[in-house]
Coordinates of C-alpha atoms in Angstrom, one line a residue:
X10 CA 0.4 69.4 -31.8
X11 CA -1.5 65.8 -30.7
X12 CA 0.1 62.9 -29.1
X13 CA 0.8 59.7 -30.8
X14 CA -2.0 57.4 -30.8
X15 CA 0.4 53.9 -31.1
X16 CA 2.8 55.5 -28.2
X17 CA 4.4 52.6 -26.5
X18 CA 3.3 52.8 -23.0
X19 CA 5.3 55.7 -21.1
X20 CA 6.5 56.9 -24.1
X21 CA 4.4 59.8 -25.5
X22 CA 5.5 61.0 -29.1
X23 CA 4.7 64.4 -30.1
X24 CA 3.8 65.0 -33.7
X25 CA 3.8 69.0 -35.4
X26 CA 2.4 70.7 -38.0
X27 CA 4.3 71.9 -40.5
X28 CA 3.7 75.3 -42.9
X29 CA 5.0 76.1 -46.5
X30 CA 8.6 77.1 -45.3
X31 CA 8.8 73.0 -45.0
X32 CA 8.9 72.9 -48.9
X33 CA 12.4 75.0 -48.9
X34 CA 13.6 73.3 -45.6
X35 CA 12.1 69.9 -44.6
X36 CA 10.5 69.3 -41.3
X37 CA 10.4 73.0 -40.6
X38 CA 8.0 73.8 -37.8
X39 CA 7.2 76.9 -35.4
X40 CA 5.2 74.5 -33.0
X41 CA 8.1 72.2 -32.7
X42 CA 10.4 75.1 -32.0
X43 CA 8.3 76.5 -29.5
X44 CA 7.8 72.9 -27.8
X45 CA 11.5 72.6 -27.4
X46 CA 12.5 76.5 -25.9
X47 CA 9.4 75.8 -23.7
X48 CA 9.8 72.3 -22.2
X49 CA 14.0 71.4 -23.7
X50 CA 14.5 72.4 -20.1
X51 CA 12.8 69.8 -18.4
X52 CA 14.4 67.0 -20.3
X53 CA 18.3 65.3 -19.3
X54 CA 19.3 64.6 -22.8
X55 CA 18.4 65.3 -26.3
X56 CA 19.0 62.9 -29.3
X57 CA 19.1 64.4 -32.7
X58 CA 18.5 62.1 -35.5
X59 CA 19.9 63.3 -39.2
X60 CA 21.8 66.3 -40.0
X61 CA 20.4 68.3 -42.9
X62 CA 16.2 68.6 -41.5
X63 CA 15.1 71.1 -39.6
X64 CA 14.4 69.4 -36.6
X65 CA 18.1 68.6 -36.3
X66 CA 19.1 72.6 -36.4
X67 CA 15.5 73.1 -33.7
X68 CA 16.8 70.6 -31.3
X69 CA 20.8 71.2 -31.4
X70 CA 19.5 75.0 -30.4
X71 CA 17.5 74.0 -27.6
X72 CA 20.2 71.3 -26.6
X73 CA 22.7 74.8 -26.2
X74 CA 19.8 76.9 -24.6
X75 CA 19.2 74.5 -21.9
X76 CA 23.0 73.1 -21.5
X77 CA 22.0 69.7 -22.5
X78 CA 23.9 66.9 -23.7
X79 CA 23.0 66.2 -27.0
X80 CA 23.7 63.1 -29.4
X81 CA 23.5 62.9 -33.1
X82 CA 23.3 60.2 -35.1
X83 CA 24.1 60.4 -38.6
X84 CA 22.6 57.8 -40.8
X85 CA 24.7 57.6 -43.2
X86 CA 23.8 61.2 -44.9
X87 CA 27.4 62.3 -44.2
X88 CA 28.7 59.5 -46.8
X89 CA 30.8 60.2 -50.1
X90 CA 27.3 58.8 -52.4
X91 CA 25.0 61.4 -49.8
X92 CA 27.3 64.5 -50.3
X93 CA 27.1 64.3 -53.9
X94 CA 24.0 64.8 -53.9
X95 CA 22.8 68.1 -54.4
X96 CA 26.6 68.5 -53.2
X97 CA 26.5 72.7 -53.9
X98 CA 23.4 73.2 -51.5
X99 CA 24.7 70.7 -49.1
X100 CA 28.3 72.3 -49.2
X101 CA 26.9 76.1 -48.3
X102 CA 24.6 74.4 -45.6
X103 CA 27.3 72.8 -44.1
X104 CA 29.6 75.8 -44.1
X105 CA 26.8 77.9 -42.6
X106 CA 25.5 75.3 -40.0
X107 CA 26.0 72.4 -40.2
X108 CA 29.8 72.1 -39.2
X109 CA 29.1 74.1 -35.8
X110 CA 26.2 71.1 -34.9
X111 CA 28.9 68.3 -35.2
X112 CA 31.6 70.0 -33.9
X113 CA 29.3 71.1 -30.9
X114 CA 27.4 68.0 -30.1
X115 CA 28.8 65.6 -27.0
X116 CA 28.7 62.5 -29.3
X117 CA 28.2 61.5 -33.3
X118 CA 26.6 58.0 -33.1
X119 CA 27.4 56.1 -36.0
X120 CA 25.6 52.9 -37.7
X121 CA 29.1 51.2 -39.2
X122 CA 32.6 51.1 -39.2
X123 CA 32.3 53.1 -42.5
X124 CA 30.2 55.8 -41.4
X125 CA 32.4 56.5 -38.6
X126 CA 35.6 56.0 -40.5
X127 CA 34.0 58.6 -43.1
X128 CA 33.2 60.6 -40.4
X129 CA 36.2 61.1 -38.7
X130 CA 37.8 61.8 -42.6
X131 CA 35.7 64.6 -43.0
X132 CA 37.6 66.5 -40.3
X133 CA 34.7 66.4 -37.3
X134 CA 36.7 65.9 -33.4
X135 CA 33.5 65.3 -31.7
X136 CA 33.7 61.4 -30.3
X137 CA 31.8 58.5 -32.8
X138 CA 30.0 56.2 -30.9
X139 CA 29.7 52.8 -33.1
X140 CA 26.3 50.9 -32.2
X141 CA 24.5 49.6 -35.0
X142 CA 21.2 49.0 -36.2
X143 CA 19.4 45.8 -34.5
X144 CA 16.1 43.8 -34.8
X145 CA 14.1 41.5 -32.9
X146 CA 14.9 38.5 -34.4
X147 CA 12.4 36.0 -33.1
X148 CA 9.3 37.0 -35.4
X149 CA 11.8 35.4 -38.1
X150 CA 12.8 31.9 -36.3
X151 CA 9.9 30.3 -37.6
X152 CA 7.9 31.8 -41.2
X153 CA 4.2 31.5 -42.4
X154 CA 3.2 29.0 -44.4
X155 CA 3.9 30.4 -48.1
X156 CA 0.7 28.7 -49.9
X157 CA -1.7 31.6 -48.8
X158 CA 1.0 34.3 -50.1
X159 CA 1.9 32.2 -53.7
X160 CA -2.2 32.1 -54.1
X161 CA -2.5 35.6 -53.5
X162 CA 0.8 36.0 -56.1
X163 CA 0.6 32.7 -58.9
X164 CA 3.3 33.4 -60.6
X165 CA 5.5 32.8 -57.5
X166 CA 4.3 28.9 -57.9
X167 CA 7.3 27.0 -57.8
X168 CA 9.5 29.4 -59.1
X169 CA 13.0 30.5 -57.6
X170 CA 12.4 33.9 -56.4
X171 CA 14.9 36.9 -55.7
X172 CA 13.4 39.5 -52.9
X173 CA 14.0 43.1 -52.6
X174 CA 12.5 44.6 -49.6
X175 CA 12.1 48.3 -48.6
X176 CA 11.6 51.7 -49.7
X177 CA 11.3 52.0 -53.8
X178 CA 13.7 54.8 -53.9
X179 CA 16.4 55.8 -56.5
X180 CA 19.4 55.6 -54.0
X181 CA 18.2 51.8 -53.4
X182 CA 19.8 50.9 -57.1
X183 CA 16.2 49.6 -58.1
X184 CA 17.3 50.4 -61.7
X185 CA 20.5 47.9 -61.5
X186 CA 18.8 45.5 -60.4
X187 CA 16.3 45.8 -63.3
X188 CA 19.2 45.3 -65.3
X189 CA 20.2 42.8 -64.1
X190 CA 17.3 40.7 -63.8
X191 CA 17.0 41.3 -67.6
X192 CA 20.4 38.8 -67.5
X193 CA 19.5 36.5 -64.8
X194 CA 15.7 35.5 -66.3
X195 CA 17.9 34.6 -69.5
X196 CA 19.6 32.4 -67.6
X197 CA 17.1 30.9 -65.2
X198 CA 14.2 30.6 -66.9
X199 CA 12.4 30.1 -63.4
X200 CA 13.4 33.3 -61.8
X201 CA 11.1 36.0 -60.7
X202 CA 11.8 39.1 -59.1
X203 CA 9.9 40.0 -56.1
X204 CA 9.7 43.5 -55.2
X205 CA 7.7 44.6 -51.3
X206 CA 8.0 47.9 -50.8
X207 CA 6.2 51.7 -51.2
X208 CA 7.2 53.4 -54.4
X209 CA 8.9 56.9 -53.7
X210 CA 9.3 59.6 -56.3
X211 CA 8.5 57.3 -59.3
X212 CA 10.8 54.8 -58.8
X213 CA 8.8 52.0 -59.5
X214 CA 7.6 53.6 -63.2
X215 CA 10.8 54.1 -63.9
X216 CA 11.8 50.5 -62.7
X217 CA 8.7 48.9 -64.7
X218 CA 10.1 50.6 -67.9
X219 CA 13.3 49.0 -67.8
X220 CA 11.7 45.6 -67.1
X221 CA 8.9 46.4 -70.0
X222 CA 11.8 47.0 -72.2
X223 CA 12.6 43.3 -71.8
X224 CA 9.4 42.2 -72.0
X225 CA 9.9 40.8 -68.0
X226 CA 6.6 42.6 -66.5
X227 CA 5.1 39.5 -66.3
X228 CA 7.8 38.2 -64.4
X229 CA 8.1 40.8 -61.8
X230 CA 5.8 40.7 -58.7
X231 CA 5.5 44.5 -57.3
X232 CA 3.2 44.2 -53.8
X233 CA 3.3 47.7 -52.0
X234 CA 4.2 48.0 -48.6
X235 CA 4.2 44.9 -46.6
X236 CA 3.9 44.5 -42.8
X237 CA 3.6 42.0 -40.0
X238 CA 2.7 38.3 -41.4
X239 CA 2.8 39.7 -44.9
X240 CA 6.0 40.6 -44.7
X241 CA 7.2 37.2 -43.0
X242 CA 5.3 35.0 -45.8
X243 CA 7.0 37.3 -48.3
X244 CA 10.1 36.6 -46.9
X245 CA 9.2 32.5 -46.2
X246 CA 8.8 32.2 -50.4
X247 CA 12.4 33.6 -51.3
X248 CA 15.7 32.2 -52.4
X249 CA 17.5 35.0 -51.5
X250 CA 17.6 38.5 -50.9
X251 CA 19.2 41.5 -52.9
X252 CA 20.2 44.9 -51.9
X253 CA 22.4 46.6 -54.5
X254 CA 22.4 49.8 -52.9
X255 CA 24.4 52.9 -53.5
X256 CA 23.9 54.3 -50.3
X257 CA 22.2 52.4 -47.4
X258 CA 24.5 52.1 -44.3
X259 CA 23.2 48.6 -42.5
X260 CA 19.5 48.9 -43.6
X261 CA 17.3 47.0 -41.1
X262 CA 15.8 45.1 -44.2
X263 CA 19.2 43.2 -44.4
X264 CA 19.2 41.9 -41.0
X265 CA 15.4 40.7 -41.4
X266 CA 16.6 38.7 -44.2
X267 CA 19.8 37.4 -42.5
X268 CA 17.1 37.0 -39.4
X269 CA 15.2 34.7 -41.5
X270 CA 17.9 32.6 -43.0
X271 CA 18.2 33.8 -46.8
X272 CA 21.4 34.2 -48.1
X273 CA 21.7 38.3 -49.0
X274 CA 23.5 40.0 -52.3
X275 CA 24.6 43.6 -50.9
X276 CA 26.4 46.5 -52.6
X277 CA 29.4 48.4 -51.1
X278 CA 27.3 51.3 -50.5
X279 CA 25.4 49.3 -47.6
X280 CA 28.4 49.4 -45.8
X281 CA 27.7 45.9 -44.4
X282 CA 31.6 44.1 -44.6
X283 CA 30.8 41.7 -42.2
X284 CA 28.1 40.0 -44.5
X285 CA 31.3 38.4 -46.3
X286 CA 33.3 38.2 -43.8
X287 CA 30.8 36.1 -41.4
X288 CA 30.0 33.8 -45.0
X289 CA 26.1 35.3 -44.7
X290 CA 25.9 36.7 -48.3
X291 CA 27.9 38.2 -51.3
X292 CA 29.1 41.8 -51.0
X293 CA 29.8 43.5 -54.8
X294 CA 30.0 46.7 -56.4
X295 CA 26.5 48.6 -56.8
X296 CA 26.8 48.0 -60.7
X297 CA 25.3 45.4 -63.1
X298 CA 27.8 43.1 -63.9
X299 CA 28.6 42.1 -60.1
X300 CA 25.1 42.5 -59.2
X301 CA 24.0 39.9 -62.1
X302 CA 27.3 38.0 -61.2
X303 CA 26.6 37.5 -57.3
X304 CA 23.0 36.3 -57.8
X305 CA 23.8 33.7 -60.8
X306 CA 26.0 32.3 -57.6
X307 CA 23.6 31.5 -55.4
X308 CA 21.0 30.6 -58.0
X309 CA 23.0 27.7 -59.2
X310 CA 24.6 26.5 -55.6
X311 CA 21.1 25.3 -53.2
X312 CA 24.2 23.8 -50.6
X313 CA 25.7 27.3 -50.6
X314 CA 22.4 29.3 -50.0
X315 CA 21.8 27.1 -47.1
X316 CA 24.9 27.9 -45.0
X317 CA 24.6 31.5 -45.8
X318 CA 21.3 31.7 -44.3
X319 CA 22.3 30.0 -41.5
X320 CA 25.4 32.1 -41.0
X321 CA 23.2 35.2 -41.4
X322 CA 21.2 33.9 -38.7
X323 CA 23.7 33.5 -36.6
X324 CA 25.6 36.4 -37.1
X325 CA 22.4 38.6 -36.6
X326 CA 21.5 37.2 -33.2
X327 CA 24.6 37.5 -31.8
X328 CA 25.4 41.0 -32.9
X329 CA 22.7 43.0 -34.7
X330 CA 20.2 43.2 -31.3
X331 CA 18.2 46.2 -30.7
X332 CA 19.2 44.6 -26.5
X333 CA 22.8 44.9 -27.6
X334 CA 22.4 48.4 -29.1
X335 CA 20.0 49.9 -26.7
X336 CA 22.7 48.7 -24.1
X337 CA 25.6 50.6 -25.5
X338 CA 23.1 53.9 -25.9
X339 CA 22.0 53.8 -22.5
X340 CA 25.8 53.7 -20.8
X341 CA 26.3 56.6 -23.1
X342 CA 23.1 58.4 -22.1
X343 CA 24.3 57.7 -18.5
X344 CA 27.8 58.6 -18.8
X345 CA 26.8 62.4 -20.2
X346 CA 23.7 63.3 -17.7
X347 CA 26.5 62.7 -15.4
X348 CA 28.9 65.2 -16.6
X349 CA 31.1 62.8 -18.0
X350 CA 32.7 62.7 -21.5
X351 CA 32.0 60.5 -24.1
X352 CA 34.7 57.3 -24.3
X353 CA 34.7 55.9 -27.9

């Protein structure tokens, strides 16, 4: 077990070592259970994050050891997309433990309207607290120059440019979007795609072959992870931004975008309403046709692009805070140290 070394100050992180049971159950670690039955006691609270990891099962135990409040927040791995996946396994794990953690925790904390709504339809009485994700939103007021990023990346030179940002995984709908790009370069013969993000569990490869099928390689930019300035210059040389999700609830990489004023293409599955409600972005079904459909929109309307990013902006800063959020966590902290019970 070591500290942290990028701990914010007063706030040491603990990391532990994990052995080969962590192959059959992720996360699994002796040293983290022996942490928590040894020092669980000195803490007021304990916040679970994700249901189906080991940690989750370590902590709720301690939580009951040590009569501790506990909170759980689910991100989004209790929605109808998650639970068919490996549904059989996550059907007996639920039945076996999982059911007595949510029924047994002081508060579910959920990310949307969605996930709470989806919550409460799976049967669970324990209270939802609703506080969504948030950002900073200042690092996006004002974005890098793009020339040094478009020299690092020529082909971006003066082309219209449709971002994807975040994890290259299969749940992201990387593959749809693939597809649909074949369409939209067909169309715009100015488009490029513009993909920042690590690739997880071949995702890109399987990405690349679909594009290489179209012969569109050479129109696709794939940079890796992307942090800090990067990021923001990455960001400064986009049109807009597209998400076509199957499962995804409120992904911080949305509000970045909205944050920095490009108008966003979301699926259903991001569970994200207010992006079309609020007139930041296009919300669609995570399948080709209104994928391909949404971004021709914006592609052929500059005007429209503008006042979605602008709406985006402002709907982000006035809602999507991590001051707002933290804010509603800590009355809720508060409330249960006291011996009070959760209010949704």
């Amino acid at each position: 077990m070591g500290i942290n070394p990028i701990s914010p100050p007063g706030v040491p992180i603990y990391s532990f070592d994990t052995g080969f049971p962590a192959r059959l159950w992720t996360g699994y670690s002796v040293e983290l259970s022996r942490f928590l039955n040894e020092r669980a006691g000195s803490f007021d609270l304990i916040h679970i994050h994700g249901v189906w990891h080991y940690p989750a099962y370590s902590a709720f135990l301690a939580a009951r050891k040590h009569k501790l409040p506990c909170v759980l927040t689910i991100h989004s791995e209790l929605s109808e997309w998650g639970l068919r996946q490996k549904a059989l396994k996550k059907r007996i794990y639920r039945l076996v433990l999982l059911d007595r953690i949510l029924r047994n925790v002081n508060a579910l904390h959920a990310i949307t309207r969605a996930e709470k709504e989806q919550t409460v339809k799976l049967g669970y009485e324990t209270p939802v607290i609703l506080a969504p994700n948030g950002i900073e939103p200042a690092p996006f007021e004002a974005l890098p120059d793009r020339a040094e990023f478009i020299q690092r990346f020529p082909v971006l030179k003066g082309k219209r440019i449709i971002l994807f940002l975040g994890r290259l995984h299969a749940k992201k709908g990387l593959d749809i979007l693939a597809r649909s790009f074949s369409t939209i370069a067909r169309r715009f013969e100015d488009a490029v795609l513009l993909v920042v993000g690590p690739n997880k569990f071949g995702t890109r490869e399987k990405m690349e072959a679909i594009l290489s099928s179209e012969n569109l390689l050479d129109r696709t930019v794939f940079t890796g992870l992307l942090t800090g300035e990067d990021k923001l210059a990455a960001m400064s040389c986009a049109d807009l931004f597209v998400l076509p999700s199957h499962s995804d609830v409120l992904g911080i990489a949305v509000l970045e975008a909205m944050a920095a004023r490009l108008p966003v293409v979301i699926t259903e599955g991001c569970e994200f309403p207010e992006v079309s409600e609020h007139g930041a972005g296009l919300v669609v079904e995570a399948d080709e046709a209104p994928i391909t459909e949404a971004i021709t929109k914006l592609l052929s309307d500059a005007d429209l692009c503008r006042r979605m990013g602008q709406q985006g902006r402002k709907l982000v800063t006035k809602r999507y805070t991590w001051q707002t959020t933290a804010a509603t966590m800590a009355n809720l902290y508060k409330t249960l140290v006291a011996g009070g019970v959760c209010q949704e």
